[in-house]
Short mmCIF file of C-alpha atoms in Angstrom, two decimals:
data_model
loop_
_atom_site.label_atom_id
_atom_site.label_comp_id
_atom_site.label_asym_id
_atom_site.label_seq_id
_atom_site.Cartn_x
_atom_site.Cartn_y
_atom_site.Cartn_z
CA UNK A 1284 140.81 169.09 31.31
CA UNK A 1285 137.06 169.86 31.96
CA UNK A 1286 134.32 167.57 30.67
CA UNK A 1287 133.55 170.50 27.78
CA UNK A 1288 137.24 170.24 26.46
CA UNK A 1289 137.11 166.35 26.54
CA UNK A 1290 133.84 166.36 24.87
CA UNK A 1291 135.33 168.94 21.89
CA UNK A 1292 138.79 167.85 21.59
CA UNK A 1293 138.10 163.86 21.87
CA UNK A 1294 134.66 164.04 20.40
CA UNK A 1295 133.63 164.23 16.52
CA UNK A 1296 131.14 167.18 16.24
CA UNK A 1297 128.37 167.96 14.32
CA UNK A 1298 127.83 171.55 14.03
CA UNK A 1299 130.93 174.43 14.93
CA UNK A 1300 129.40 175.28 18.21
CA UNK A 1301 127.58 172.32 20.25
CA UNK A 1302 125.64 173.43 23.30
CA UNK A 1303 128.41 171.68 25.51
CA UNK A 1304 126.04 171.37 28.58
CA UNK A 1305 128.31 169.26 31.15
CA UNK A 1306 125.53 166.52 32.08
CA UNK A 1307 125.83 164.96 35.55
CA UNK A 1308 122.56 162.94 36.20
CA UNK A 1309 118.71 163.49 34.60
CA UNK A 1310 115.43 162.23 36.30
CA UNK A 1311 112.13 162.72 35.14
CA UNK A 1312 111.26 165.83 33.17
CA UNK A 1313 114.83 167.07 34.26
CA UNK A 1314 118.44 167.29 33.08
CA UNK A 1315 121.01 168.43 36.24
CA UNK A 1316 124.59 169.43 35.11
CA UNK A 1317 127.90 169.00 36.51
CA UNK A 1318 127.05 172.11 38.52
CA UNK A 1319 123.80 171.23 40.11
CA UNK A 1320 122.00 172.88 37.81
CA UNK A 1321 118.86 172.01 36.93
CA UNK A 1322 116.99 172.43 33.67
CA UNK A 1323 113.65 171.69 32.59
CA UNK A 1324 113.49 169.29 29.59
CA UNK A 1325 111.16 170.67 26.97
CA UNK A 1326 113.35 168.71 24.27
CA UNK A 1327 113.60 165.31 25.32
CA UNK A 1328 116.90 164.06 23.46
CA UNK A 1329 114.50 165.23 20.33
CA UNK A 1330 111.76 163.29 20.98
CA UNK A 1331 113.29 160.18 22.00
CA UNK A 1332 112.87 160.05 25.83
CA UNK A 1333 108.71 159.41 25.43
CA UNK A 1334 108.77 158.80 29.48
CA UNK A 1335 110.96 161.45 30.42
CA UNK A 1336 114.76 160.42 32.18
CA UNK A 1337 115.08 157.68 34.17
CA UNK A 1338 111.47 156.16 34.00
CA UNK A 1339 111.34 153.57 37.09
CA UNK A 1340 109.14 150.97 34.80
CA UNK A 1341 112.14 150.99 31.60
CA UNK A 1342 115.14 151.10 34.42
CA UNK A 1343 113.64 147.92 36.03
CA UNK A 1344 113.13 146.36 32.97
CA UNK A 1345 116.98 146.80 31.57
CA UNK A 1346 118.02 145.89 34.66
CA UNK A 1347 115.78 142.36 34.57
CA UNK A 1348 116.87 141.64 31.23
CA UNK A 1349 120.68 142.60 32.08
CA UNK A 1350 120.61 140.03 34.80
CA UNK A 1351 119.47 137.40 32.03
CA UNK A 1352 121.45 137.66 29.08
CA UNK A 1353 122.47 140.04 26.60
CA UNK A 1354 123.72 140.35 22.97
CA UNK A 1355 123.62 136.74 22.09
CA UNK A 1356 123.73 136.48 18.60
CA UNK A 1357 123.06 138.39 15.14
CA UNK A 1358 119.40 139.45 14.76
CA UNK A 1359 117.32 136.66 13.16
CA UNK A 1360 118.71 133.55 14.40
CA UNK A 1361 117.88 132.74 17.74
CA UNK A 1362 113.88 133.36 19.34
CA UNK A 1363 114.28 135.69 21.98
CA UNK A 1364 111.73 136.77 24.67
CA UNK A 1365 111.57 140.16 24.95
CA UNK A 1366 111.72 140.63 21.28
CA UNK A 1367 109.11 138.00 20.32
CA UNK A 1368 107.01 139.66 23.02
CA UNK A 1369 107.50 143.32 21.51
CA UNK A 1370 107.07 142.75 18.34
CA UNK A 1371 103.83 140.53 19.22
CA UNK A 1372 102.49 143.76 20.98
CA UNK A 1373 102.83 145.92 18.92
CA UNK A 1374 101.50 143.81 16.14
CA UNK A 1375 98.05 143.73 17.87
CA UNK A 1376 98.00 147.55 18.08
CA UNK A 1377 98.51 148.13 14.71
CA UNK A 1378 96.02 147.56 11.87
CA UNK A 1379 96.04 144.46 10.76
CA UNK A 1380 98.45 144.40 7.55
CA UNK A 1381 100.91 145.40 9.73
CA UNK A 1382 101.86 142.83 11.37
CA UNK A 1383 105.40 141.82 11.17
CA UNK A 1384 108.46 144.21 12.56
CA UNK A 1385 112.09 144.00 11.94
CA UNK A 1386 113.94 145.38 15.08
CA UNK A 1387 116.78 147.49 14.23
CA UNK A 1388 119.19 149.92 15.91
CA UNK A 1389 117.75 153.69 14.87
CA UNK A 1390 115.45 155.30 12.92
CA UNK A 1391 117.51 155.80 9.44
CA UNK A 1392 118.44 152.33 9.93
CA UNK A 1393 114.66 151.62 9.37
CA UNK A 1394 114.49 153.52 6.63
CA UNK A 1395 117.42 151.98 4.72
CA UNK A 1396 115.32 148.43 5.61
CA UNK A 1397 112.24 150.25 4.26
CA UNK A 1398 113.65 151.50 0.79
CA UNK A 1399 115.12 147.99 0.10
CA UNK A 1400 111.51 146.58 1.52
CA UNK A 1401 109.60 148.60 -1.08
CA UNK A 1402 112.22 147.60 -4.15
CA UNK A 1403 112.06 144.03 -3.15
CA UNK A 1404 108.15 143.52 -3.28
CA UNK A 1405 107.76 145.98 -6.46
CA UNK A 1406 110.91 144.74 -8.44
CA UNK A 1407 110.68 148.79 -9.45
CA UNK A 1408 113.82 151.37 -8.58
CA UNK A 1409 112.40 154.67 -8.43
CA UNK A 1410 111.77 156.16 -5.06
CA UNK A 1411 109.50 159.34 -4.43
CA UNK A 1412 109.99 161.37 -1.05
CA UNK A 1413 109.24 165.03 -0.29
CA UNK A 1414 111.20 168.58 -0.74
CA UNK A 1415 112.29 169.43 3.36
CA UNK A 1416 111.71 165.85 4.53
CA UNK A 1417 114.35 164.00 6.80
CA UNK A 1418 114.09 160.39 6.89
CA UNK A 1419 117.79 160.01 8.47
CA UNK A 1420 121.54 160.30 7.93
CA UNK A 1421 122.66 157.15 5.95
CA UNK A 1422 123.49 157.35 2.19
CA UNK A 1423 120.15 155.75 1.55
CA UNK A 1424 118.21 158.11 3.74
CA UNK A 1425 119.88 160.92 2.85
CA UNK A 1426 118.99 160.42 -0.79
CA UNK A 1427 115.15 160.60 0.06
CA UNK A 1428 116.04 163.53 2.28
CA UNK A 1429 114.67 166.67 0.66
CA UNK A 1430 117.23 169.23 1.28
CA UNK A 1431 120.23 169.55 -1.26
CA UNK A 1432 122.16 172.05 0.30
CA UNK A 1433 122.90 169.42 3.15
CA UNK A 1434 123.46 166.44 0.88
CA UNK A 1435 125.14 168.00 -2.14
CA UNK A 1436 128.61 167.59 -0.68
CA UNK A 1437 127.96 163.87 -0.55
CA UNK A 1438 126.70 162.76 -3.77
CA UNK A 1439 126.17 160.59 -5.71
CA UNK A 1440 123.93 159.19 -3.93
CA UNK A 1441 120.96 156.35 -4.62
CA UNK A 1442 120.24 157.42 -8.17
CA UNK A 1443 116.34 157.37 -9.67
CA UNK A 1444 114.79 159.58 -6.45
CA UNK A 1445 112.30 162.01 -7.28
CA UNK A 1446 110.76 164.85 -5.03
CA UNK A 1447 107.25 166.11 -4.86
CA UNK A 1448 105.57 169.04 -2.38
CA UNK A 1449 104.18 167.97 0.78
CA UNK A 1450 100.16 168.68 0.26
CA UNK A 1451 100.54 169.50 -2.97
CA UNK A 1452 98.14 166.87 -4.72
CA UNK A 1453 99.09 167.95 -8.55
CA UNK A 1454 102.05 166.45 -7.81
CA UNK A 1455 100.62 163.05 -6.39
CA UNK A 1456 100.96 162.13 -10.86
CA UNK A 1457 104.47 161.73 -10.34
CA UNK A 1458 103.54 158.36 -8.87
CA UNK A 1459 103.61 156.19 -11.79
CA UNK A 1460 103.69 152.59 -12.29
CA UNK A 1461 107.83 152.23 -12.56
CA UNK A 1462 107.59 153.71 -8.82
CA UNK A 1463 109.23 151.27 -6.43
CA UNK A 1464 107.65 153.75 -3.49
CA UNK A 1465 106.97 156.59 -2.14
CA UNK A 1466 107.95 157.84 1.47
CA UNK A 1467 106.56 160.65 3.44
CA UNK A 1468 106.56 161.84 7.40
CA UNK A 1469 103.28 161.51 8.72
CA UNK A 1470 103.82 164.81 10.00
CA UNK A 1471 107.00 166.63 8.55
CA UNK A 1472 109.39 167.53 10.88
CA UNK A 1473 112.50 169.08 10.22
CA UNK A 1474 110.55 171.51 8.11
CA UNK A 1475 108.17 172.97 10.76
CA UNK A 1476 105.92 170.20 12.08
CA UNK A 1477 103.65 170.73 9.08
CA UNK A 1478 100.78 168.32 9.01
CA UNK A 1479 99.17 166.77 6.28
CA UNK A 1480 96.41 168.80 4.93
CA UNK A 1481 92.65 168.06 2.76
CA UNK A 1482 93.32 164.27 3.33
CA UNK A 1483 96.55 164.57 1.54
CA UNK A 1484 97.65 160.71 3.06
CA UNK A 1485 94.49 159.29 1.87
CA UNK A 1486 95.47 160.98 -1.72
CA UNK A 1487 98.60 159.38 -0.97
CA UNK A 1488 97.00 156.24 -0.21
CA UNK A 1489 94.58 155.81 -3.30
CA UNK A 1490 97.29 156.66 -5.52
CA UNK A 1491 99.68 153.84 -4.41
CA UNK A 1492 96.68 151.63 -4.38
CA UNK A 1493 96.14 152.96 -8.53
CA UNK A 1494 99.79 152.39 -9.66
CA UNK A 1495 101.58 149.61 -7.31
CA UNK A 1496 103.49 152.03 -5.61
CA UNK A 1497 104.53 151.08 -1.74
CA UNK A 1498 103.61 153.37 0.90
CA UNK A 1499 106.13 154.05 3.57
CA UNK A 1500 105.46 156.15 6.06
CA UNK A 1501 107.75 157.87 8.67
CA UNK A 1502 106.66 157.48 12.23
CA UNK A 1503 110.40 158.01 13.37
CA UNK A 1504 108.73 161.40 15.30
CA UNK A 1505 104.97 161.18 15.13
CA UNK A 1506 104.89 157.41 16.76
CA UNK A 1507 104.88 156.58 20.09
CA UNK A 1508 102.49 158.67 21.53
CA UNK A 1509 103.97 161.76 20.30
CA UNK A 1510 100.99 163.10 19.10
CA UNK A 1511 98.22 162.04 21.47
CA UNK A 1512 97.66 158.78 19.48
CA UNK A 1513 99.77 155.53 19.43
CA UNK A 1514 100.74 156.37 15.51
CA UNK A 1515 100.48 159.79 14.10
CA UNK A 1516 98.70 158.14 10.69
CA UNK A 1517 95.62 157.29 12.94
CA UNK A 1518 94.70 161.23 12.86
CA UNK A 1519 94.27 160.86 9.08
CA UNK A 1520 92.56 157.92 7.91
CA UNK A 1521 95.31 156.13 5.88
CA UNK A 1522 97.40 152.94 6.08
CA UNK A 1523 100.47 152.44 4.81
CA UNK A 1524 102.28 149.24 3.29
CA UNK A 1525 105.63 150.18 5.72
CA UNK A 1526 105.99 151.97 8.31
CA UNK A 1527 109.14 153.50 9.67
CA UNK A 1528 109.74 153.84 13.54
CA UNK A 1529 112.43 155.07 16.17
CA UNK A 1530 113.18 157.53 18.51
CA UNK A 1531 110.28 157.67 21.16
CA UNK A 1532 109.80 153.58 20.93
CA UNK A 1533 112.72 152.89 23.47
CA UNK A 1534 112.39 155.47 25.88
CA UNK A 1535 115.23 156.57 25.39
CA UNK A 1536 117.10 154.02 24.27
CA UNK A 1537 119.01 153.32 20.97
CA UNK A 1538 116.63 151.59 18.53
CA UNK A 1539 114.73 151.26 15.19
CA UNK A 1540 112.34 149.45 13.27
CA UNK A 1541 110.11 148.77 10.12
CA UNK A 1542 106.97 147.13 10.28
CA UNK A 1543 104.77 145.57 7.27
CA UNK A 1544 102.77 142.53 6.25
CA UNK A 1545 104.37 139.39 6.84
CA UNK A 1546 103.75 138.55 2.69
CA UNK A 1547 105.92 141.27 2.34
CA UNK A 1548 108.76 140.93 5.00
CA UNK A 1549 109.45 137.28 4.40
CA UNK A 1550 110.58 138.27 1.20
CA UNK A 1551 113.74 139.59 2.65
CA UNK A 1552 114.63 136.01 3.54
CA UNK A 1553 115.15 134.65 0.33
CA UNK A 1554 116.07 135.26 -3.12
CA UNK A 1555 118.56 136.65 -1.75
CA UNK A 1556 118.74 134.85 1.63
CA UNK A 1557 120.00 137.75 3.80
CA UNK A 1558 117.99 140.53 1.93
CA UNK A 1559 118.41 142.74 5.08
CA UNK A 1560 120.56 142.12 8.58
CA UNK A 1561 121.81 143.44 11.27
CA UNK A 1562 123.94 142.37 14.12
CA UNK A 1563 122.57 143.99 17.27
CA UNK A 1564 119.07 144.72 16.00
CA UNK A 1565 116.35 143.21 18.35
CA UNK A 1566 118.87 143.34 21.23
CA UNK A 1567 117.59 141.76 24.57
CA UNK A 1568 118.11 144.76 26.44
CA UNK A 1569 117.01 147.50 24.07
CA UNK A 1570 113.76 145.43 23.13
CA UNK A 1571 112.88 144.66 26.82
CA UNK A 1572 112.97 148.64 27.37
CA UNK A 1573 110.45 149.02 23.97
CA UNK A 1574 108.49 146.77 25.68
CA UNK A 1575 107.96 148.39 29.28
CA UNK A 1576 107.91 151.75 27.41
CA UNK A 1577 104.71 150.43 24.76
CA UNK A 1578 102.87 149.31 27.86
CA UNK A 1579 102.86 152.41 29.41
CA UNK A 1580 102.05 154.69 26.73
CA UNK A 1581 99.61 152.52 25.68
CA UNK A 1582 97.99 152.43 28.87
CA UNK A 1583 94.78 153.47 29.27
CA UNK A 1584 94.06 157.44 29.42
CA UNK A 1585 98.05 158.02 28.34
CA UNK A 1586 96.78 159.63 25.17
CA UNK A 1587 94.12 161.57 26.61
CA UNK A 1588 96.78 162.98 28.84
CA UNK A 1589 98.86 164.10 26.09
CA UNK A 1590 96.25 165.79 23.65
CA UNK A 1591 95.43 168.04 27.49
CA UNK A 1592 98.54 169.01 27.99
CA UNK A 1593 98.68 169.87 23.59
CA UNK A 1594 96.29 172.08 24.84
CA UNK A 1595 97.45 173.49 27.72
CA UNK A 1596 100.44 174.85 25.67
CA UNK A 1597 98.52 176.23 23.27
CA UNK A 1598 96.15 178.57 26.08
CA UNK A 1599 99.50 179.32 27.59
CA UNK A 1600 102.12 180.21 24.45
CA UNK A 1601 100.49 183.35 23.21
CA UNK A 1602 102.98 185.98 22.69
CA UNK A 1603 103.39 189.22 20.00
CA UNK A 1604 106.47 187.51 19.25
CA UNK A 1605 104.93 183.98 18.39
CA UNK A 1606 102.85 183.82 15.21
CA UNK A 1607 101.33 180.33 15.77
CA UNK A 1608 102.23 177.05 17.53
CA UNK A 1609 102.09 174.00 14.81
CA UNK A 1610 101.86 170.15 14.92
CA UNK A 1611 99.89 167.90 17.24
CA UNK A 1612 99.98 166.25 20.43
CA UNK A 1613 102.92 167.33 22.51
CA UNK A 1614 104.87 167.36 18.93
CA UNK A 1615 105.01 171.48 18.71
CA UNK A 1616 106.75 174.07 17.17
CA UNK A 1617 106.40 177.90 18.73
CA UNK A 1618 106.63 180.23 15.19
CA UNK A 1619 108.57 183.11 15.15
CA UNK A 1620 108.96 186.02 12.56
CA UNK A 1621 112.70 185.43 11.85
CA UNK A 1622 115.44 182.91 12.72
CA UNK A 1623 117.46 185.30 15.15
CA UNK A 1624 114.34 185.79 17.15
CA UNK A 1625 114.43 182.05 17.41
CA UNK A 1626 118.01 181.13 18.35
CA UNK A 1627 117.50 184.54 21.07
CA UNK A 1628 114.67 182.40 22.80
CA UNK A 1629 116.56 179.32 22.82
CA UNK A 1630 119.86 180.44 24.15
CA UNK A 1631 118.35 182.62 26.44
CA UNK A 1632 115.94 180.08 27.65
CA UNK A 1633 118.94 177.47 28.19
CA UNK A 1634 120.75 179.74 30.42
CA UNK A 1635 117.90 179.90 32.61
CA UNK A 1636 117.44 176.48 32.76
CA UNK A 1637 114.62 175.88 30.07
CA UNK A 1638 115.92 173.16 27.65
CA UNK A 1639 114.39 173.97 23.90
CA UNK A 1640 116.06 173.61 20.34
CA UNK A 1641 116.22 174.11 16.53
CA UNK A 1642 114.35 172.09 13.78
CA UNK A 1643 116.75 170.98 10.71
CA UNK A 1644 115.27 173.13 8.34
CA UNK A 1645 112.94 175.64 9.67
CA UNK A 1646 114.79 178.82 11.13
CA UNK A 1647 111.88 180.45 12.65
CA UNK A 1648 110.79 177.17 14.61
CA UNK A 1649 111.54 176.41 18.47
CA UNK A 1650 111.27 173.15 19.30
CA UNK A 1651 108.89 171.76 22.18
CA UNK A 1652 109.04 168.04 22.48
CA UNK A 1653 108.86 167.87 26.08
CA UNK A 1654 108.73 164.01 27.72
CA UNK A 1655 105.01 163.01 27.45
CA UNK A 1656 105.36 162.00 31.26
CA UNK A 1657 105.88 166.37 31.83
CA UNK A 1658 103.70 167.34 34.53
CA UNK A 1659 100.77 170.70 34.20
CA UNK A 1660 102.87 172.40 36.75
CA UNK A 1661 106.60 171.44 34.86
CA UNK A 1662 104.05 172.81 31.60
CA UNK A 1663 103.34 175.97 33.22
CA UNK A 1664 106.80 176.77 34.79
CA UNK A 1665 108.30 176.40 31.46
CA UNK A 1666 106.05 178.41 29.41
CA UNK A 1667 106.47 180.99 32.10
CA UNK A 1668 110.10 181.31 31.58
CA UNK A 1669 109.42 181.02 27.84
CA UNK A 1670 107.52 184.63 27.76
CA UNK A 1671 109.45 186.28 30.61
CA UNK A 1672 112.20 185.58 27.69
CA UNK A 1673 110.08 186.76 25.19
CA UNK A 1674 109.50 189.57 27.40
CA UNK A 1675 113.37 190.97 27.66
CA UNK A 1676 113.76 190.20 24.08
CA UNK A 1677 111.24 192.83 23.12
CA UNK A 1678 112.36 194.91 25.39
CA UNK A 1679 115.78 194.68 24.28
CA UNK A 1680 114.90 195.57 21.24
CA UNK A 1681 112.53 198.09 21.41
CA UNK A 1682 111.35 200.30 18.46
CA UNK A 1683 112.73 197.64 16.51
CA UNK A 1684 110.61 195.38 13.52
CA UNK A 1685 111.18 191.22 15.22
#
């Protein structure tokens, strides 16, 4: 039995027909599979491998922290270093109401932590998100996700949840003063890296600030660097109460996190006692890899890199086929007229060894999250390959509307 029949017939799936690439090793902006062959990673496990594959600084420090100790015991009870040190970090890069983090184990973990966070300080139930957000997978998350016709097979889920339109200030009255919170991506991302538009946040912001409401926004994507700043809710001039985090913050390893004032995150400890746990959250391991992968990216110059190379893609991806590239940073999405013309450009760019992929809800968006360790050169090979694909698909279909 090959590796791809193991992997189907042993492995619970999640969509009919799974890429099935047989992986033997990755290293730096690369994937190799059990073939030799190499492919360029423009995806990076979906934005969750911020340094690219086997970064020496995170290896090192797994490997240091392996030699010390490991899980030790349920999150919360016993001070350890690389944790403390992490979440002392990142406090002092944050503004200053943010301050304390609970370490969990992914990002729709956070967000269940975040929902109860925002119910807790308010005492309210109702919970606002956005139509086409993704917050996570969980029954919690999935109630504030905005896109029925994946949830509807699961309900009921978390009753009183009401959805407004991203940008769409009329609707900004729907946050009331029986509104536990309201939770948004700082950028949207499953439906087409859309950014937030004519200070929409701080509209966001001011209107929290008027009824009570908690702010909560989702970093899961944006943070990290992703965008060419630490946090994508620096480009926009607005704070929120919680903020969500995952993906990019281990460097590609398993782990999540919420981060608020400490007024309002010691309130999980009592009344009930145990508002919120977790067993491996804050594990030695994953935390000392958060750690070496913050200090890099935070670095100086790291950012500056990534908002060049944002623009390097952009003077390089312009194509008949492409009607725009959205987002920020190295957080992009190359727009297409239709879906097909999407999936053509992705399959035909994985057989040639260019890694790209799908966004949840947007058909006509290809994904390019590449590490934001890719080199100019790795930038310009792949964008090569993507229009010589472009190319053969026009030419395929010649005389034909795409």
């Amino acid at each position: 039995m090959s590796l791809r029949e193991g992997f189907l017939k042993y492995q619970a799936q999640t969509s009919p027909h799974p890429l099935g690439m047989e992986v033997s090793h990755a290293k730096g902006s690369y994937i190799y599979d059990t073939s030799g062959k190499a492919y360029l990673d423009f995806v990076a496990g979906v934005s969750a491998s911020s340094l690219g594959h086997a970064h020496p600084a995170v290896n090192a420090a797994v490997a240091a922290q392996m030699e010390k100790y490991s899980h030790v015991m349920v999150y919360g009870e016993y001070a350890q270093d690389p944790a403390v040190e992490y979440c002392r970090m990142l406090a002092g890069l944050m503004p200053q109401n943010l301050n304390k983090t609970y370490l969990v184990n992914s990002g729709t973990e956070a967000t269940e932590g975040a929902l109860k966070l925002a119910r807790r300080v308010t005492g309210r139930s109702q919970l606002i998100s956005c139509h086409n957000a993704y917050h996570g997978n969980t029954m919690g998350s999935m109630s504030v996700m905005g896109f029925e016709e994946r949830k509807r097979i699961f309900r009921p889920l978390v009753p009183d949840v009401d959805f407004i339109t991203f940008n769409n200030d009329a609707d900004l009255e729907k946050i009331t003063g029986r509104t536990a919170g309201i939770i948004l991506e700082t950028i949207q991302g499953g439906a087409g890296f859309i950014e937030p538009q004519n200070d929409f946040l701080q509209k966001v912001r001011k209107r929290c600030d008027e009824t009570g409401a908690i702010m909560i926004l989702d970093e899961i994507q944006p943070g990290f660097g992703r965008t060419g700043k630490l946090f994508g809710f620096e480009h926009y001039g607005a704070v929120p109460d919680i903020m969500v985090m995952g993906k990019g913050m281990g460097g590609g390893m398993p782990v999540g996190a919420f981060t608020a004032s400490d007024k309002m995150m010691d309130l999980l400890s009592h009344d009930p006692k145990l508002g919120h746990i977790t067993t491996f959250g804050g594990h030695p391991v994953i935390a000392a890899a958060c750690l070496a992968t913050l200090k890099e990216i935070s670095r100086d110059g790291f950012m500056d890199e990534v908002l060049a190379k944002e623009k390097l893609f952009r003077e390089l991806l312009v194509h008949p086929l492409l009607t725009g590239v959205r987002g920020r940073g190295l957080m992009l999405a190359a727009m297409v007229r239709n879906p097909a013309v999407a999936d053509q450009i992705i399959l035909k760019c994985h057989e040639k060894g260019l890694i790209l992929f799908w966004l949840l809800f947007e058909g006509c968006a290809v994904r390019i999250t590449p590490p934001l360790t890719v080199s100019e050169g790795e930038i310009r090979q792949g964008c090569a390959m993507m229009l010589g694909v472009m190319d053969e698909i026009m030419a395929e279909n010649a005389g034909n509307a795409l």
